[in-house]
């Protein structure tokens, strides 16, 4: 497989052994924490991307940062988020997923390989990630995806994105350059209504939001989607120091008939705990439309 700047290579024998051992461990969650403790960074720095298999599909990954390293070794990143989203879907329907802040595609790769009818709209502003993400979408879900190289906000225009050297997944519109290796990129911002108008799929049924501090603006932009009654489940990230943003998001969600749940992670299961406030040691949250809580039995079983 050829990509700009070189061809792809396979994992080393040692990396394949590490991957097999960690994925074999009989625990549902915690493998990512073990990897972070034992081998937090790639063993070698590569100029080439590597190819790994996710449910029989060959996926191209740049392993040189945190998200890429986890994806090549464990074939996933934030598996609890993927579980909540997958259990929100109806396998018999052609539902639509917006991956807002798709980064290296760990979420859409896992959902698209699990749900062969799911239509993917991957939304990621970093230009450097577009080629590999598009290759993977073509491999996994040809004919049922769209790719948007932009960010979502409540106002259209351009802003400067700061991309940390060690983790492209932490790229943010709300941080300043901290290290010499950090990069700056001027990105395009579109409203959710513009993306919907340009899409052949319409509003999404499920959404993942990972935008590193820009959540309030994204949710404001998504209000027409919320009021449409189409979207069943959102998952979003919110840290302890972002309590004001959480309150703002909660108000918007409640107005449109959603309940907020913290996504709690134990070694054996994923649990959803209804909450009106930020929960300790919880960074991922799900917003579920009230009329779906009893309909989606697989999702209901996760509720504590």
Short mmCIF file of N, CA, C and O in Angstrom, two decimals, residues 157-219:
data_model
loop_
_atom_site.label_atom_id
_atom_site.label_comp_id
_atom_site.label_asym_id
_atom_site.label_seq_id
_atom_site.Cartn_x
_atom_site.Cartn_y
_atom_site.Cartn_z
N UNK A 157 -15.49 30.29 9.60
CA UNK A 157 -14.31 31.13 9.42
C UNK A 157 -13.05 30.30 9.52
O UNK A 157 -13.03 29.12 9.15
N UNK A 158 -11.99 30.89 10.05
CA UNK A 158 -10.72 30.20 10.23
C UNK A 158 -10.16 30.52 11.61
O UNK A 158 -10.32 31.63 12.12
N UNK A 159 -9.51 29.54 12.22
CA UNK A 159 -8.82 29.73 13.49
C UNK A 159 -7.53 28.92 13.46
O UNK A 159 -7.36 28.03 12.62
N UNK A 160 -6.64 29.21 14.41
CA UNK A 160 -5.36 28.50 14.47
C UNK A 160 -5.43 27.36 15.46
O UNK A 160 -5.77 27.55 16.63
N UNK A 161 -5.11 26.17 14.98
CA UNK A 161 -5.09 24.95 15.79
C UNK A 161 -3.66 24.68 16.24
O UNK A 161 -2.72 24.74 15.44
N UNK A 162 -3.48 24.41 17.54
CA UNK A 162 -2.17 24.01 18.06
C UNK A 162 -2.14 22.49 18.17
O UNK A 162 -3.01 21.88 18.78
N UNK A 163 -1.10 21.87 17.57
CA UNK A 163 -1.00 20.42 17.50
C UNK A 163 0.23 19.98 18.30
O UNK A 163 1.37 20.18 17.86
N UNK A 164 0.04 19.39 19.49
CA UNK A 164 1.18 18.96 20.30
C UNK A 164 2.01 17.90 19.57
O UNK A 164 1.47 17.02 18.89
N UNK A 165 3.31 17.97 19.74
CA UNK A 165 4.22 17.07 19.03
C UNK A 165 3.95 15.61 19.37
O UNK A 165 3.98 14.74 18.50
N UNK A 166 3.66 15.31 20.65
CA UNK A 166 3.57 13.92 21.09
C UNK A 166 2.18 13.31 20.98
O UNK A 166 2.01 12.13 21.19
N UNK A 167 1.19 14.13 20.64
CA UNK A 167 -0.18 13.60 20.63
C UNK A 167 -1.07 14.48 19.76
O UNK A 167 -1.63 15.47 20.22
N UNK A 168 -1.25 14.06 18.50
CA UNK A 168 -2.12 14.82 17.61
C UNK A 168 -3.56 14.82 18.09
O UNK A 168 -4.35 15.69 17.72
N UNK A 169 -3.91 13.85 18.93
CA UNK A 169 -5.26 13.78 19.48
C UNK A 169 -5.57 14.89 20.46
O UNK A 169 -6.72 15.09 20.82
N UNK A 170 -4.56 15.60 20.93
CA UNK A 170 -4.76 16.71 21.86
C UNK A 170 -4.71 18.07 21.15
O UNK A 170 -4.62 19.12 21.81
N UNK A 171 -4.77 18.06 19.82
CA UNK A 171 -4.80 19.32 19.08
C UNK A 171 -5.99 20.16 19.51
O UNK A 171 -7.10 19.65 19.67
N UNK A 172 -5.75 21.45 19.73
CA UNK A 172 -6.80 22.29 20.31
C UNK A 172 -6.76 23.70 19.76
O UNK A 172 -5.70 24.23 19.42
N UNK A 173 -7.94 24.31 19.71
CA UNK A 173 -8.06 25.72 19.36
C UNK A 173 -7.87 26.61 20.58
O UNK A 173 -7.87 27.83 20.46
N UNK A 174 -7.69 26.00 21.76
CA UNK A 174 -7.72 26.75 23.01
C UNK A 174 -6.45 26.58 23.84
O UNK A 174 -6.48 26.78 25.05
N UNK A 175 -5.35 26.20 23.22
CA UNK A 175 -4.06 26.16 23.91
C UNK A 175 -3.03 26.90 23.07
O UNK A 175 -3.18 27.05 21.87
N UNK A 176 -1.99 27.33 23.74
CA UNK A 176 -0.88 27.97 23.04
C UNK A 176 0.25 26.98 22.84
O UNK A 176 0.32 25.94 23.50
N UNK A 177 1.15 27.30 21.93
CA UNK A 177 2.29 26.43 21.68
C UNK A 177 3.15 26.34 22.94
O UNK A 177 3.53 27.34 23.53
N UNK A 178 3.40 25.09 23.40
CA UNK A 178 4.12 24.87 24.66
C UNK A 178 5.53 24.34 24.44
O UNK A 178 6.42 24.61 25.24
N UNK A 179 5.75 23.55 23.40
CA UNK A 179 7.04 22.91 23.16
C UNK A 179 7.54 23.26 21.77
O UNK A 179 6.73 23.51 20.86
N UNK A 180 8.84 23.24 21.56
CA UNK A 180 9.38 23.60 20.24
C UNK A 180 8.84 22.73 19.11
O UNK A 180 8.72 23.20 17.97
N UNK A 181 8.49 21.48 19.40
CA UNK A 181 8.01 20.59 18.35
C UNK A 181 6.52 20.73 18.05
O UNK A 181 6.03 20.11 17.09
N UNK A 182 5.78 21.51 18.86
CA UNK A 182 4.36 21.71 18.58
C UNK A 182 4.19 22.47 17.26
O UNK A 182 5.04 23.28 16.88
N UNK A 183 3.08 22.19 16.58
CA UNK A 183 2.82 22.83 15.29
C UNK A 183 1.58 23.70 15.36
O UNK A 183 0.72 23.52 16.20
N UNK A 184 1.52 24.64 14.43
CA UNK A 184 0.35 25.49 14.27
C UNK A 184 -0.23 25.25 12.88
O UNK A 184 0.50 25.09 11.91
N UNK A 185 -1.55 25.22 12.81
CA UNK A 185 -2.21 25.06 11.51
C UNK A 185 -3.49 25.89 11.50
O UNK A 185 -4.31 25.80 12.41
N UNK A 186 -3.63 26.70 10.47
CA UNK A 186 -4.87 27.46 10.29
C UNK A 186 -5.89 26.52 9.67
O UNK A 186 -5.65 25.93 8.61
N UNK A 187 -7.02 26.35 10.35
CA UNK A 187 -8.03 25.40 9.89
C UNK A 187 -9.33 26.12 9.53
O UNK A 187 -9.60 27.22 10.00
N UNK A 188 -10.12 25.46 8.71
CA UNK A 188 -11.44 25.97 8.33
C UNK A 188 -12.47 25.51 9.34
O UNK A 188 -12.44 24.36 9.79
N UNK A 189 -13.38 26.39 9.70
CA UNK A 189 -14.50 26.06 10.59
C UNK A 189 -15.80 26.17 9.83
O UNK A 189 -16.05 27.16 9.12
N UNK A 190 -16.65 25.15 9.97
CA UNK A 190 -17.98 25.14 9.36
C UNK A 190 -19.02 24.92 10.44
O UNK A 190 -18.73 24.32 11.48
N UNK A 191 -20.21 25.41 10.22
CA UNK A 191 -21.30 25.09 11.14
C UNK A 191 -21.84 23.70 10.83
O UNK A 191 -21.67 23.17 9.72
N UNK A 192 -22.51 23.11 11.81
CA UNK A 192 -23.10 21.79 11.61
C UNK A 192 -24.16 21.84 10.50
O UNK A 192 -24.29 20.88 9.72
N UNK A 193 -24.89 22.93 10.40
CA UNK A 193 -25.91 23.04 9.36
C UNK A 193 -25.27 23.05 7.97
O UNK A 193 -25.84 22.47 7.03
N UNK A 194 -24.11 23.68 7.81
CA UNK A 194 -23.41 23.66 6.52
C UNK A 194 -22.99 22.24 6.16
O UNK A 194 -23.16 21.80 5.02
N UNK A 195 -22.42 21.52 7.12
CA UNK A 195 -21.99 20.14 6.86
C UNK A 195 -23.19 19.27 6.50
O UNK A 195 -23.14 18.47 5.57
N UNK A 196 -24.30 19.45 7.22
CA UNK A 196 -25.51 18.68 6.92
C UNK A 196 -26.02 19.01 5.53
O UNK A 196 -26.44 18.12 4.77
N UNK A 197 -26.00 20.29 5.15
CA UNK A 197 -26.50 20.69 3.83
C UNK A 197 -25.65 20.11 2.71
O UNK A 197 -26.16 19.82 1.61
N UNK A 198 -24.35 19.93 2.96
CA UNK A 198 -23.44 19.40 1.94
C UNK A 198 -23.41 17.87 1.92
O UNK A 198 -22.83 17.27 1.01
N UNK A 199 -24.02 17.24 2.91
CA UNK A 199 -23.98 15.79 3.04
C UNK A 199 -25.19 15.14 2.37
O UNK A 199 -26.29 15.69 2.39
N UNK A 200 -24.99 13.95 1.82
CA UNK A 200 -26.12 13.21 1.25
C UNK A 200 -26.85 12.39 2.31
O UNK A 200 -27.86 11.75 2.02
N UNK A 201 -26.34 12.41 3.55
CA UNK A 201 -26.90 11.57 4.61
C UNK A 201 -27.81 12.31 5.58
O UNK A 201 -28.52 11.67 6.36
N UNK A 202 -27.79 13.63 5.60
CA UNK A 202 -28.63 14.38 6.54
C UNK A 202 -28.05 14.37 7.94
O UNK A 202 -26.86 14.12 8.16
N UNK A 203 -28.91 14.65 8.93
CA UNK A 203 -28.46 14.69 10.32
C UNK A 203 -28.07 13.30 10.80
O UNK A 203 -28.66 12.30 10.37
N UNK A 204 -27.11 13.22 11.73
CA UNK A 204 -26.66 11.91 12.22
C UNK A 204 -27.58 11.34 13.30
O UNK A 204 -28.30 12.07 13.99
N UNK A 205 -27.50 10.00 13.45
CA UNK A 205 -28.21 9.31 14.53
C UNK A 205 -27.35 9.16 15.77
O UNK A 205 -27.87 9.07 16.89
N UNK A 206 -26.04 9.07 15.60
CA UNK A 206 -25.11 9.01 16.73
C UNK A 206 -23.93 9.94 16.43
O UNK A 206 -23.57 10.15 15.27
N UNK A 207 -23.35 10.50 17.48
CA UNK A 207 -22.27 11.48 17.34
C UNK A 207 -21.21 11.25 18.40
O UNK A 207 -21.53 11.00 19.57
N UNK A 208 -19.95 11.36 18.01
CA UNK A 208 -18.83 11.43 18.96
C UNK A 208 -18.20 12.80 18.83
O UNK A 208 -17.93 13.25 17.71
N UNK A 209 -17.95 13.46 19.95
CA UNK A 209 -17.34 14.79 19.96
C UNK A 209 -16.07 14.75 20.80
O UNK A 209 -16.12 14.46 22.00
N UNK A 210 -14.94 15.01 20.16
CA UNK A 210 -13.65 15.07 20.87
C UNK A 210 -12.89 16.25 20.29
O UNK A 210 -12.15 16.11 19.32
N UNK A 211 -13.09 17.42 20.89
CA UNK A 211 -12.58 18.66 20.28
C UNK A 211 -11.74 19.49 21.26
O UNK A 211 -11.49 20.67 21.02
N UNK A 212 -11.33 18.89 22.37
CA UNK A 212 -10.32 19.47 23.26
C UNK A 212 -10.62 20.92 23.64
O UNK A 212 -9.85 21.84 23.35
N UNK A 213 -11.75 21.12 24.31
CA UNK A 213 -12.07 22.44 24.83
C UNK A 213 -13.02 23.26 23.99
O UNK A 213 -13.44 24.34 24.40
N UNK A 214 -13.38 22.76 22.79
CA UNK A 214 -14.27 23.51 21.90
C UNK A 214 -15.70 22.95 21.94
O UNK A 214 -16.51 23.27 21.07
N UNK A 215 -16.00 22.15 22.96
CA UNK A 215 -17.29 21.46 23.02
C UNK A 215 -18.48 22.43 23.06
O UNK A 215 -19.51 22.18 22.42
N UNK A 216 -18.36 23.51 23.83
CA UNK A 216 -19.49 24.42 23.97
C UNK A 216 -19.92 24.98 22.61
O UNK A 216 -21.12 25.03 22.29
N UNK A 217 -18.96 25.37 21.80
CA UNK A 217 -19.26 25.92 20.47
C UNK A 217 -19.83 24.85 19.55
O UNK A 217 -20.72 25.13 18.73
N UNK A 218 -19.33 23.62 19.68
CA UNK A 218 -19.83 22.52 18.84
C UNK A 218 -21.28 22.21 19.19
O UNK A 218 -22.13 22.05 18.30
N UNK A 219 -21.60 22.12 20.48
CA UNK A 219 -22.98 21.82 20.87
C UNK A 219 -23.93 22.94 20.46
O UNK A 219 -25.07 22.67 20.05
#
